[in-house]
Structure formats: structure tokens, C-alpha cells
mmCIF file of C-alpha atoms in Angstrom:
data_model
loop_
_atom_site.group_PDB
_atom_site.id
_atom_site.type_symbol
_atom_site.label_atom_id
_atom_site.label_comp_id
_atom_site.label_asym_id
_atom_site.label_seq_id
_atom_site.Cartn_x
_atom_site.Cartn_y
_atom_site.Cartn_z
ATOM 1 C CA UNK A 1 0.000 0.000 0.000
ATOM 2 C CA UNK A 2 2.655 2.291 1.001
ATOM 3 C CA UNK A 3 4.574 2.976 -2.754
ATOM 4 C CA UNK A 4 0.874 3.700 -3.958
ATOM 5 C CA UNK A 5 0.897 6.774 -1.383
ATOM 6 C CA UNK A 6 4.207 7.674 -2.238
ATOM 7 C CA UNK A 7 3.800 7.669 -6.009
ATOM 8 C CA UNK A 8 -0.240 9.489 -5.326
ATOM 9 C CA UNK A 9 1.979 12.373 -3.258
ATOM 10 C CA UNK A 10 4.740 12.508 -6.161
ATOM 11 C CA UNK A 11 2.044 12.764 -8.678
ATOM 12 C CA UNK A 12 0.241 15.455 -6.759
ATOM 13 C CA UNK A 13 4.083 17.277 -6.131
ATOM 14 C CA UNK A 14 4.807 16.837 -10.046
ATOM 15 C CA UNK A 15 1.513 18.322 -10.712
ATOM 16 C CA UNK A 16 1.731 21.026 -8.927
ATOM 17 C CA UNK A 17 5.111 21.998 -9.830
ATOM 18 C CA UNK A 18 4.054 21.813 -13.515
ATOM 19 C CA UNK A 19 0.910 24.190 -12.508
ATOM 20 C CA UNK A 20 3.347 27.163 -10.797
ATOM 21 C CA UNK A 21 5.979 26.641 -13.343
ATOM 22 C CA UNK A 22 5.456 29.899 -15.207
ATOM 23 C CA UNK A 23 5.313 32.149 -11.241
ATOM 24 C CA UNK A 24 7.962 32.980 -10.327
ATOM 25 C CA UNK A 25 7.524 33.356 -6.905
ATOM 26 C CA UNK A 26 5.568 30.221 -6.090
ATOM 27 C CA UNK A 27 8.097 28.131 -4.235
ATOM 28 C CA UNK A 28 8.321 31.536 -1.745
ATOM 29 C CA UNK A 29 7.898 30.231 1.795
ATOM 30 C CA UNK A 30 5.473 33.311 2.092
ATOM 31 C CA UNK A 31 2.001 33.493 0.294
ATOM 32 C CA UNK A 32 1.621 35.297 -2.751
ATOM 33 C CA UNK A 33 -1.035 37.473 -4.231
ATOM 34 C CA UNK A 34 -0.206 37.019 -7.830
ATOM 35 C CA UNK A 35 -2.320 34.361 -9.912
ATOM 36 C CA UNK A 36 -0.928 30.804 -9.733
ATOM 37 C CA UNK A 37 1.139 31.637 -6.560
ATOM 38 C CA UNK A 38 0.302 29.470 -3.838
ATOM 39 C CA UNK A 39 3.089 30.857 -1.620
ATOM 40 C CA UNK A 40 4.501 28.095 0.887
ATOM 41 C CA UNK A 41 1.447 25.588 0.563
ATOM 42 C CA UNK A 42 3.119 23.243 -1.858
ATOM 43 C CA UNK A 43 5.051 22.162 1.421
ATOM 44 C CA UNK A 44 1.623 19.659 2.442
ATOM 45 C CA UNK A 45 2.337 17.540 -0.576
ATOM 46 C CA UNK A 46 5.905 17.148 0.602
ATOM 47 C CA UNK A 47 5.004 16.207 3.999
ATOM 48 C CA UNK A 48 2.288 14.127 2.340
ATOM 49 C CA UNK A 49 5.298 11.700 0.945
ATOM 50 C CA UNK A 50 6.946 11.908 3.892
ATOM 51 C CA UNK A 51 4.507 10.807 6.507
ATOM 52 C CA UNK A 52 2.911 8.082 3.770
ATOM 53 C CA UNK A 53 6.850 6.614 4.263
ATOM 54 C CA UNK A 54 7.275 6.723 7.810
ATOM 55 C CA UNK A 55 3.967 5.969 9.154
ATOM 56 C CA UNK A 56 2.974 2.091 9.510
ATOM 57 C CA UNK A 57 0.248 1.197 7.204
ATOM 58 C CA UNK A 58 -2.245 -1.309 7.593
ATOM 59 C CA UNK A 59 -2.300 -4.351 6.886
ATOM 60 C CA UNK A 60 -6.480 -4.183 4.765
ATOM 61 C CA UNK A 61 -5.734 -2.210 1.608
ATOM 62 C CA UNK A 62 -8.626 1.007 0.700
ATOM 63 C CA UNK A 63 -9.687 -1.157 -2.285
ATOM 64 C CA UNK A 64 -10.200 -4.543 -0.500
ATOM 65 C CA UNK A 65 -12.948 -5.827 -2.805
ATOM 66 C CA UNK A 66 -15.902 -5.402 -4.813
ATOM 67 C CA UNK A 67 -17.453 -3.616 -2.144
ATOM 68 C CA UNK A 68 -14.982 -0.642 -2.119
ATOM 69 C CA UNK A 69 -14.974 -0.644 -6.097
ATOM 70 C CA UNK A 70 -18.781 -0.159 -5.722
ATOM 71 C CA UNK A 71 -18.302 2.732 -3.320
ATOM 72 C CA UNK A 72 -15.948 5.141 -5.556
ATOM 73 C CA UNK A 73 -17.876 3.933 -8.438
ATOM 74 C CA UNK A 74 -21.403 4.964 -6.660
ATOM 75 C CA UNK A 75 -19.551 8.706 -6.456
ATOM 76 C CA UNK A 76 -17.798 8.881 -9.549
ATOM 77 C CA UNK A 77 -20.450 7.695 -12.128
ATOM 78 C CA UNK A 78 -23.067 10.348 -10.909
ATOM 79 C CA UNK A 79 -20.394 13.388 -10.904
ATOM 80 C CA UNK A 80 -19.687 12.227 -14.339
ATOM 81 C CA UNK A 81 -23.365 12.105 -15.810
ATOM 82 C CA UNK A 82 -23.357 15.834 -14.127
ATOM 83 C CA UNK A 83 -20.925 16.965 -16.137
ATOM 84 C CA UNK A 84 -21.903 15.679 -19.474
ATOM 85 C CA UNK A 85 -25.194 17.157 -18.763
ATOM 86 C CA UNK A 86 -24.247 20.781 -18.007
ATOM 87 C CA UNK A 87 -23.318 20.914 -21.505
ATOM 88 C CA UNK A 88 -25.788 18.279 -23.129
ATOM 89 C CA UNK A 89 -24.381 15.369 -25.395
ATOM 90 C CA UNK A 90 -24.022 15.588 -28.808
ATOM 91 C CA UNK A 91 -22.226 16.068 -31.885
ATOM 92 C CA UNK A 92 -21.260 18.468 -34.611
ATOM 93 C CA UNK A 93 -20.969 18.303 -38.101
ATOM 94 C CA UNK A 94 -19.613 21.279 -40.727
ATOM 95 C CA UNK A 95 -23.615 22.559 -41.093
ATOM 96 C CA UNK A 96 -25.870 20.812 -37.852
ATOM 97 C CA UNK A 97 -25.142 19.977 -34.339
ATOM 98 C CA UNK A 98 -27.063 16.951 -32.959
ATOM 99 C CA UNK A 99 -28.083 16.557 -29.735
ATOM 100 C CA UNK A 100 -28.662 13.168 -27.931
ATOM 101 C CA UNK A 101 -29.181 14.811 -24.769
ATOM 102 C CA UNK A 102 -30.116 18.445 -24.523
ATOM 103 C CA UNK A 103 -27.901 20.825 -22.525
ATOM 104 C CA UNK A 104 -29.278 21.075 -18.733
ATOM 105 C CA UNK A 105 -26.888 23.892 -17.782
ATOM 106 C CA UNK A 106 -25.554 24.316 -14.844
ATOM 107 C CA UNK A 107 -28.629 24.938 -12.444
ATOM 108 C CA UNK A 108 -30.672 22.233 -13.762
ATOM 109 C CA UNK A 109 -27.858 19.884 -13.778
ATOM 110 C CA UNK A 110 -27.136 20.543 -9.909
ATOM 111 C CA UNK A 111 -30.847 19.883 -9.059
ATOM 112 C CA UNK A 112 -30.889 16.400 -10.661
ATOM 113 C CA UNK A 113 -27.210 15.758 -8.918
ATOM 114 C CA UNK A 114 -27.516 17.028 -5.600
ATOM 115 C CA UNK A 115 -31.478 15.286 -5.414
ATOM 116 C CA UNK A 116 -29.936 12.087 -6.657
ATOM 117 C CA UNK A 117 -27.309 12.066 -3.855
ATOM 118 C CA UNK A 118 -29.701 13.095 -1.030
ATOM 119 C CA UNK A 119 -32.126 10.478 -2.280
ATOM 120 C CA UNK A 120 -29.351 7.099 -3.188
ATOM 121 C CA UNK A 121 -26.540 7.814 -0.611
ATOM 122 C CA UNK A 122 -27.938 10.455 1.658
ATOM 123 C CA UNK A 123 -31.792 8.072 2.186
ATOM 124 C CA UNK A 124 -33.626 11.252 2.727
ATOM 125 C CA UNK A 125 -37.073 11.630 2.386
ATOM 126 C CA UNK A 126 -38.796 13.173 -0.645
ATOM 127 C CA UNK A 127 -39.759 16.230 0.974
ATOM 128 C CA UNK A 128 -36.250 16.554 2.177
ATOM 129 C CA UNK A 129 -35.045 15.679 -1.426
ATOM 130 C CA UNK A 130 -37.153 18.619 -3.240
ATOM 131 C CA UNK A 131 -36.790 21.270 -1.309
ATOM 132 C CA UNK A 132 -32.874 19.734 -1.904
ATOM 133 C CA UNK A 133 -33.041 19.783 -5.430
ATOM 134 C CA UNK A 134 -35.252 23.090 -5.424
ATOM 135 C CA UNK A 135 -33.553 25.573 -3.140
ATOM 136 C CA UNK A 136 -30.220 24.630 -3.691
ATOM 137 C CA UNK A 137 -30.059 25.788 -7.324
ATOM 138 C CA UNK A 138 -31.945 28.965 -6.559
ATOM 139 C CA UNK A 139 -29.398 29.628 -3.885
ATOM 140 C CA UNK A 140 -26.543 28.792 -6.118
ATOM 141 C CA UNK A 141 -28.284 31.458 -9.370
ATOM 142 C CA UNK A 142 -28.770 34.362 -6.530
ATOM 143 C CA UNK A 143 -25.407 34.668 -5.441
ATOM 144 C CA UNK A 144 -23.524 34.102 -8.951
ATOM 145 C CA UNK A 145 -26.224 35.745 -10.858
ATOM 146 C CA UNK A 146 -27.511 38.254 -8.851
ATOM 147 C CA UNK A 147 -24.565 38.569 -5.978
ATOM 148 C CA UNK A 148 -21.198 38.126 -8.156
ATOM 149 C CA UNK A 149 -22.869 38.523 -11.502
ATOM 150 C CA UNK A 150 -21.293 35.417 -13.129
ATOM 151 C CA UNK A 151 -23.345 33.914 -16.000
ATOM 152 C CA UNK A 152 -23.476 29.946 -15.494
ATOM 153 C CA UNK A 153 -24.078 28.051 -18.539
ATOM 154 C CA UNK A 154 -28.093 27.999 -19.060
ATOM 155 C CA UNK A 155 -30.297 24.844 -19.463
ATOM 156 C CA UNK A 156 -32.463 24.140 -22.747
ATOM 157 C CA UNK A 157 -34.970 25.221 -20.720
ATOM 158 C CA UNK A 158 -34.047 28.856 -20.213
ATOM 159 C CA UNK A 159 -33.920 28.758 -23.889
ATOM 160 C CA UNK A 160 -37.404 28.111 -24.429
ATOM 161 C CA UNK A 161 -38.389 30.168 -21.838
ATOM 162 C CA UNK A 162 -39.514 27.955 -19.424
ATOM 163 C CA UNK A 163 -37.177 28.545 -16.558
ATOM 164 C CA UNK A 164 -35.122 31.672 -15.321
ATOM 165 C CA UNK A 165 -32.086 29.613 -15.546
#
């Protein structure tokens, strides 16, 4: 178990590294204020290697079976469905684009997601899951709409009129 660790931690080190390359001032042991400068925070991935050597392991691996395999795949499958449906699935040729699946945009997508997970994994009730699924989205459109005045990407539905977002 312990070279997976080491090699995650490395990974995470090289990819950080590769992300700060062009500031110059990112490996300062004080914080920046420039973009990309993260100041002295790339130090946790270092003492992520370091404690994954020195600290004894046990002896059960994370992924001891089917049943752990389930677990990240219960996560992992949903978050992935969310993304493809912010934008919609389809395809594009020189003159039409085709959609299989409309675009949901971002609002509509986070209802379905964050009702799916508070329904499957979190075993609320349905009441508990609309108002979920509801409020959450409305919350999320007044404070980057309204608040910050970010546009989010905008479901099929806000193109027909239907919906605000």
C-alpha cells in the first residue's frame, strides 16, 4: 500500500510543480497574491510523501474488494453524468449539431445531482429531497447571478423560456 501513497503524493508534487511553473515566486515560503502563486502551501504535498513513508500502514488495503470498487464507483459515475449534462451530449458536423441529450446547464444539472445524492446515498425523504433539489439551485443562481454577476451556462430550458435559468 505504502509505494501507492508515495507515487499518489509525487504525482500530486509533479503536478503542482508543472501548474506554478510559469510564477515565479511560487516556491516563496510566504504566500503570494499574484495568480498561480500558492506561496509556501506546496510544502503539504511534501510532507504528504513523507509521513505516507514513515507511518505504519495497515495491513487491509482502501480497495479490499468489490465492495470498495462499488463505493468510488457509486460517487464517480453520478459526478460524471453531471458533467456531461451541463453541456448536453451531442455532436457536430460542418452545417448541424445533434443533440442526444439536450444541454441542462448548470442549475438544472445541480438539481438532478444534488437530489440524486440526497435520495441514493444520503436516504432522505422526498420532501427533504425537493426542497434539496429546489432551493439549492436557486441559492446557487442568486449569489452568482444576482450577488457576483457570473453567468453559469443555461439549461435548454431557459432557452425556451420555461425557466429563469
Amino acid at each position: 500500500m505504502r509505494p501507492y501513497q508515495v507515487a499518489t503524493a509525487a504525482a500530486i508534487v509533479l503536478i503542482a510543480a508543472v501548474a506554478m511553473f510559469d510564477s515565479r515566486a511560487a516556491f516563496s515560503p510566504s504566500a503570494g497574491t499574484q495568480p498561480g502563486d500558492v506561496g509556501s502551501r506546496w510544502v503539504a504535498s511534501v510532507i504528504v510523501g513523507y509521513r505516507a513513508l514513515t507511518t505504519p500502514q495497515g495491513i487491509e488495503g482502501a480497495f479490499a474488494g468489490a465492495r470498495s470498487l462499488f463505493a468510488v464507483l457509486k460517487l464517480a459515475v453520478p459526478m460524471l453524468l453531471y458533467a456531461l449534462l451541463i453541456g448536453g451530449i451531442g455532436f457536430r458536423t460542418t452545417d448541424f449539431t445533434y443533440r442526444i441529450v439536450p444541454q441542462f446547464g448548470f442549475y438544472l444539472a445541480t438539481a438532478l445531482y444534488m437530489g440524486l445524492f440526497a435520495w441514493w446515498l444520503g436516504r432522505y425523504k422526498i420532501w427533504w429531497v425537493a426542497a434539496i433539489a429546489v432551493v439549492f439551485p436557486i441559492v446557487i443562481f442568486a449569489v452568482f447571478e444576482i450577488g457576483f454577476r457570473v453567468s453559469l451556462p443555461k439549461s435548454f430550458l431557459y432557452n425556451a423560456g420555461l425557466l429563469p435559468f
